[in-house]
PDB file of C-alpha atoms in Angstrom:
ATOM      1  CA  MET A  20      34.063  -6.020   9.977  1.00 80.00           C
ATOM      2  CA  VAL A  21      30.747  -7.851  10.064  1.00 84.00           C
ATOM      3  CA  GLN A  22      29.355  -9.438   6.931  1.00 89.00           C
ATOM      4  CA  ALA A  23      25.914  -8.430   5.665  1.00 88.00           C
ATOM      5  CA  SER A  24      24.657 -12.009   6.032  1.00 90.00           C
ATOM      6  CA  GLU A  25      25.555 -11.930   9.737  1.00 91.00           C
ATOM      7  CA  LEU A  26      23.817  -8.566  10.127  1.00 90.00           C
ATOM      8  CA  ARG A  27      20.648  -9.942   8.528  1.00 91.00           C
ATOM      9  CA  LYS A  28      20.493 -12.646  11.197  1.00 92.00           C
ATOM     10  CA  MET A  29      20.400 -10.006  13.960  1.00 91.00           C
ATOM     11  CA  ASN A  30      17.139  -8.538  15.231  1.00 90.00           C
ATOM     12  CA  SER A  31      16.367  -4.820  15.205  1.00 89.00           C
ATOM     13  CA  GLU A  32      17.598  -4.188  18.775  1.00 92.00           C
ATOM     14  CA  GLU A  33      20.963  -5.809  18.061  1.00 93.00           C
ATOM     15  CA  LEU A  34      21.273  -3.753  14.882  1.00 93.00           C
ATOM     16  CA  LYS A  35      20.633  -0.530  16.816  1.00 94.00           C
ATOM     17  CA  GLU A  36      23.345  -1.499  19.296  1.00 94.00           C
ATOM     18  CA  HIS A  37      25.722  -2.301  16.453  1.00 94.00           C
ATOM     19  CA  VAL A  38      25.132   1.123  14.879  1.00 94.00           C
ATOM     20  CA  LYS A  39      25.786   2.824  18.225  1.00 96.00           C
ATOM     21  CA  GLU A  40      29.061   0.930  18.644  1.00 95.00           C
ATOM     22  CA  GLN A  41      30.165   1.832  15.128  1.00 94.00           C
ATOM     23  CA  LEU A  42      29.282   5.506  15.614  1.00 95.00           C
ATOM     24  CA  TYR A  43      31.305   5.517  18.828  1.00 95.00           C
ATOM     25  CA  GLU A  44      34.234   3.902  16.999  1.00 93.00           C
ATOM     26  CA  LYS A  45      33.953   6.455  14.179  1.00 93.00           C
ATOM     27  CA  GLN A  46      33.989   9.300  16.694  1.00 92.00           C
ATOM     28  CA  ASN A  47      37.137   7.864  18.294  1.00 91.00           C
ATOM     29  CA  PHE A  48      38.858   7.645  14.920  1.00 90.00           C
ATOM     30  CA  LEU A  49      37.949  11.244  14.113  1.00 90.00           C
ATOM     31  CA  GLN A  50      39.370  12.413  17.443  1.00 89.00           C
ATOM     32  CA  GLN A  51      42.545  10.387  16.934  1.00 89.00           C
ATOM     33  CA  LYS A  52      42.887  11.888  13.472  1.00 87.00           C
ATOM     34  CA  HIS A  53      43.701  15.248  15.052  1.00 85.00           C
ATOM     35  CA  SER A  54      46.145  13.899  17.607  1.00 84.00           C
ATOM     36  CA  LYS A  55      47.691  10.764  16.064  1.00 81.00           C
ATOM     37  CA  LYS A  56      48.234   9.253  12.702  1.00 84.00           C
ATOM     38  CA  VAL A  57      45.122   7.293  11.706  1.00 84.00           C
ATOM     39  CA  GLN A  58      44.723   5.417   8.455  1.00 86.00           C
ATOM     40  CA  PRO A  59      41.953   6.900   6.283  1.00 86.00           C
ATOM     41  CA  PHE A  60      40.962   3.342   5.459  1.00 90.00           C
ATOM     42  CA  ASP A  61      39.865   2.775   9.076  1.00 89.00           C
ATOM     43  CA  ILE A  62      37.478   5.723   9.014  1.00 90.00           C
ATOM     44  CA  ARG A  63      36.113   4.690   5.616  1.00 94.00           C
ATOM     45  CA  ARG A  64      35.657   1.093   6.801  1.00 93.00           C
ATOM     46  CA  VAL A  65      33.630   2.228   9.817  1.00 94.00           C
ATOM     47  CA  ARG A  66      31.499   4.573   7.695  1.00 95.00           C
ATOM     48  CA  LYS A  67      30.716   1.769   5.257  1.00 95.00           C
ATOM     49  CA  GLU A  68      29.895  -0.544   8.166  1.00 94.00           C
ATOM     50  CA  ILE A  69      27.415   2.011   9.540  1.00 95.00           C
ATOM     51  CA  THR A  70      25.824   2.421   6.117  1.00 95.00           C
ATOM     52  CA  ARG A  71      25.548  -1.336   5.621  1.00 95.00           C
ATOM     53  CA  THR A  72      23.899  -1.772   9.015  1.00 95.00           C
ATOM     54  CA  LYS A  73      21.424   1.059   8.436  1.00 95.00           C
ATOM     55  CA  GLN A  74      20.531  -0.362   5.017  1.00 95.00           C
ATOM     56  CA  ILE A  75      19.749  -3.738   6.576  1.00 94.00           C
ATOM     57  CA  GLN A  76      17.655  -2.005   9.257  1.00 94.00           C
ATOM     58  CA  TYR A  77      15.663  -0.336   6.484  1.00 92.00           C
ATOM     59  CA  GLU A  78      15.207  -3.654   4.652  1.00 92.00           C
ATOM     60  CA  LYS A  79      13.862  -5.253   7.836  1.00 93.00           C
ATOM     61  CA  LYS A  80      11.480  -2.320   8.327  1.00 90.00           C
ATOM     62  CA  LEU A  81      10.171  -2.778   4.775  1.00 88.00           C
ATOM     63  CA  GLU A  82       9.685  -6.515   5.356  1.00 89.00           C
ATOM     64  CA  GLU A  83       7.609  -5.734   8.453  1.00 89.00           C
ATOM     65  CA  PHE A  84       5.581  -3.207   6.438  1.00 87.00           C
ATOM     66  CA  VAL A  85       4.902  -5.780   3.722  1.00 89.00           C
ATOM     67  CA  GLU A  86       3.667  -8.312   6.279  1.00 90.00           C
ATOM     68  CA  GLN A  87       1.562  -5.702   8.064  1.00 90.00           C
ATOM     69  CA  TYR A  88      -0.107  -4.254   4.953  1.00 90.00           C
ATOM     70  CA  LYS A  89      -0.372  -7.459   2.897  1.00 88.00           C
ATOM     71  CA  THR A  90      -4.157  -7.723   3.266  1.00 88.00           C
ATOM     72  CA  SER A  91      -4.850  -4.023   3.794  1.00 87.00           C
ATOM     73  CA  LYS A  92      -6.350  -1.808   1.107  1.00 88.00           C
ATOM     74  CA  PHE A  93      -4.091   1.095   2.107  1.00 86.00           C
ATOM     75  CA  ILE A  94      -0.458   0.861   0.975  1.00 86.00           C
ATOM     76  CA  PRO A  95       2.142   3.160   2.585  1.00 84.00           C
ATOM     77  CA  LYS A  96       4.307   5.349   0.356  1.00 83.00           C
ATOM     78  CA  GLU A  97       7.425   3.268   1.021  1.00 79.00           C
ATOM     79  CA  LEU A  98       5.777   0.247  -0.614  1.00 85.00           C
ATOM     80  CA  ARG A  99       4.225   2.006  -3.606  1.00 85.00           C
ATOM     81  CA  ARG A 100       5.880   2.029  -7.013  1.00 86.00           C
ATOM     82  CA  LYS A 101       8.076   5.063  -7.566  1.00 87.00           C
ATOM     83  CA  LEU A 102       7.032   6.892 -10.714  1.00 90.00           C
ATOM     84  CA  ASN A 103       7.334  10.466 -11.820  1.00 93.00           C
ATOM     85  CA  LYS A 104       4.544  12.881 -10.899  1.00 92.00           C
ATOM     86  CA  ALA A 105       2.931  12.880 -14.343  1.00 94.00           C
ATOM     87  CA  LYS A 106       2.625   9.091 -14.364  1.00 92.00           C
ATOM     88  CA  ARG A 107       1.314   8.978 -10.780  1.00 88.00           C
ATOM     89  CA  LEU A 108      -1.409  11.535 -11.552  1.00 92.00           C
ATOM     90  CA  ALA A 109      -2.286  10.226 -15.021  1.00 94.00           C
ATOM     91  CA  LEU A 110      -5.699   8.724 -15.705  1.00 94.00           C
ATOM     92  CA  THR A 111      -6.068   4.962 -15.615  1.00 92.00           C
ATOM     93  CA  ASP A 112      -7.037   3.088 -18.801  1.00 94.00           C
ATOM     94  CA  GLU A 113     -10.571   2.660 -17.482  1.00 95.00           C
ATOM     95  CA  GLN A 114     -10.892   6.391 -16.849  1.00 95.00           C
ATOM     96  CA  LYS A 115      -9.483   7.243 -20.284  1.00 95.00           C
ATOM     97  CA  ASN A 116     -11.949   5.006 -22.144  1.00 94.00           C
ATOM     98  CA  LYS A 117     -15.018   6.009 -20.150  1.00 95.00           C
ATOM     99  CA  MET A 118     -17.780   7.637 -22.251  1.00 94.00           C
ATOM    100  CA  SER A 119     -20.993   9.462 -21.570  1.00 96.00           C
ATOM    101  CA  ARG A 120     -24.315   7.967 -22.604  1.00 96.00           C
ATOM    102  CA  THR A 121     -24.603  10.224 -25.644  1.00 96.00           C
ATOM    103  CA  MET A 122     -21.087   9.381 -26.782  1.00 95.00           C
ATOM    104  CA  ARG A 123     -21.819   5.645 -26.511  1.00 95.00           C
ATOM    105  CA  TYR A 124     -25.018   6.168 -28.512  1.00 96.00           C
ATOM    106  CA  GLN A 125     -23.157   8.171 -31.169  1.00 95.00           C
ATOM    107  CA  LYS A 126     -20.508   5.475 -31.425  1.00 93.00           C
ATOM    108  CA  MET A 127     -23.122   2.744 -31.859  1.00 94.00           C
ATOM    109  CA  LYS A 128     -25.164   4.752 -34.349  1.00 95.00           C
ATOM    110  CA  TYR A 129     -22.215   5.895 -36.440  1.00 94.00           C
ATOM    111  CA  PRO A 130     -19.507   3.232 -36.373  1.00 90.00           C
ATOM    112  CA  LYS A 131     -16.064   4.049 -37.643  1.00 87.00           C
ATOM    113  CA  LYS A 132     -15.804   3.276 -41.341  1.00 84.00           C
ATOM    114  CA  VAL A 133     -12.900   1.227 -42.572  1.00 84.00           C
ATOM    115  CA  TYR A 134     -11.867   1.654 -46.172  1.00 81.00           C
ATOM    116  CA  SER A 135      -9.725  -0.865 -47.932  1.00 78.00           C
ATOM    117  CA  PHE A 136      -8.305   1.009 -50.867  1.00 77.00           C
ATOM    118  CA  ASN A 137      -5.123  -0.153 -52.498  1.00 76.00           C
ATOM    119  CA  PRO A 138      -3.929   2.261 -55.219  1.00 76.00           C
ATOM    120  CA  LEU A 139      -1.405  -0.233 -56.627  1.00 74.00           C
ATOM    121  CA  LYS A 140      -4.037  -2.599 -58.049  1.00 64.00           C
TER     122      LYS A 140
END
């Protein structure tokens, strides 16, 4: 079992090789499961190892994306904030507060009146 810190030190080619080896080992365990007695822990360990390696591959891919698109105006979907659809499509604050010329004129001409009435006095 390889630690995640050791996997992070590997480059992408070594990680691909490691995944291939683990998939081969998993396949062997699954074949042995039908013929011999294999501990379920071994199969689970290999599956978790594959998952860990693929997760680190994905992290490295994201790091490369961040470096590549740091100065770019375009941001790929993987790097954008994940919101729900309503929040993604909602108007920005600037768009919400934008007014037509007549509305600005009306607002200047007729400001909102503020009453300070206290019925307790």
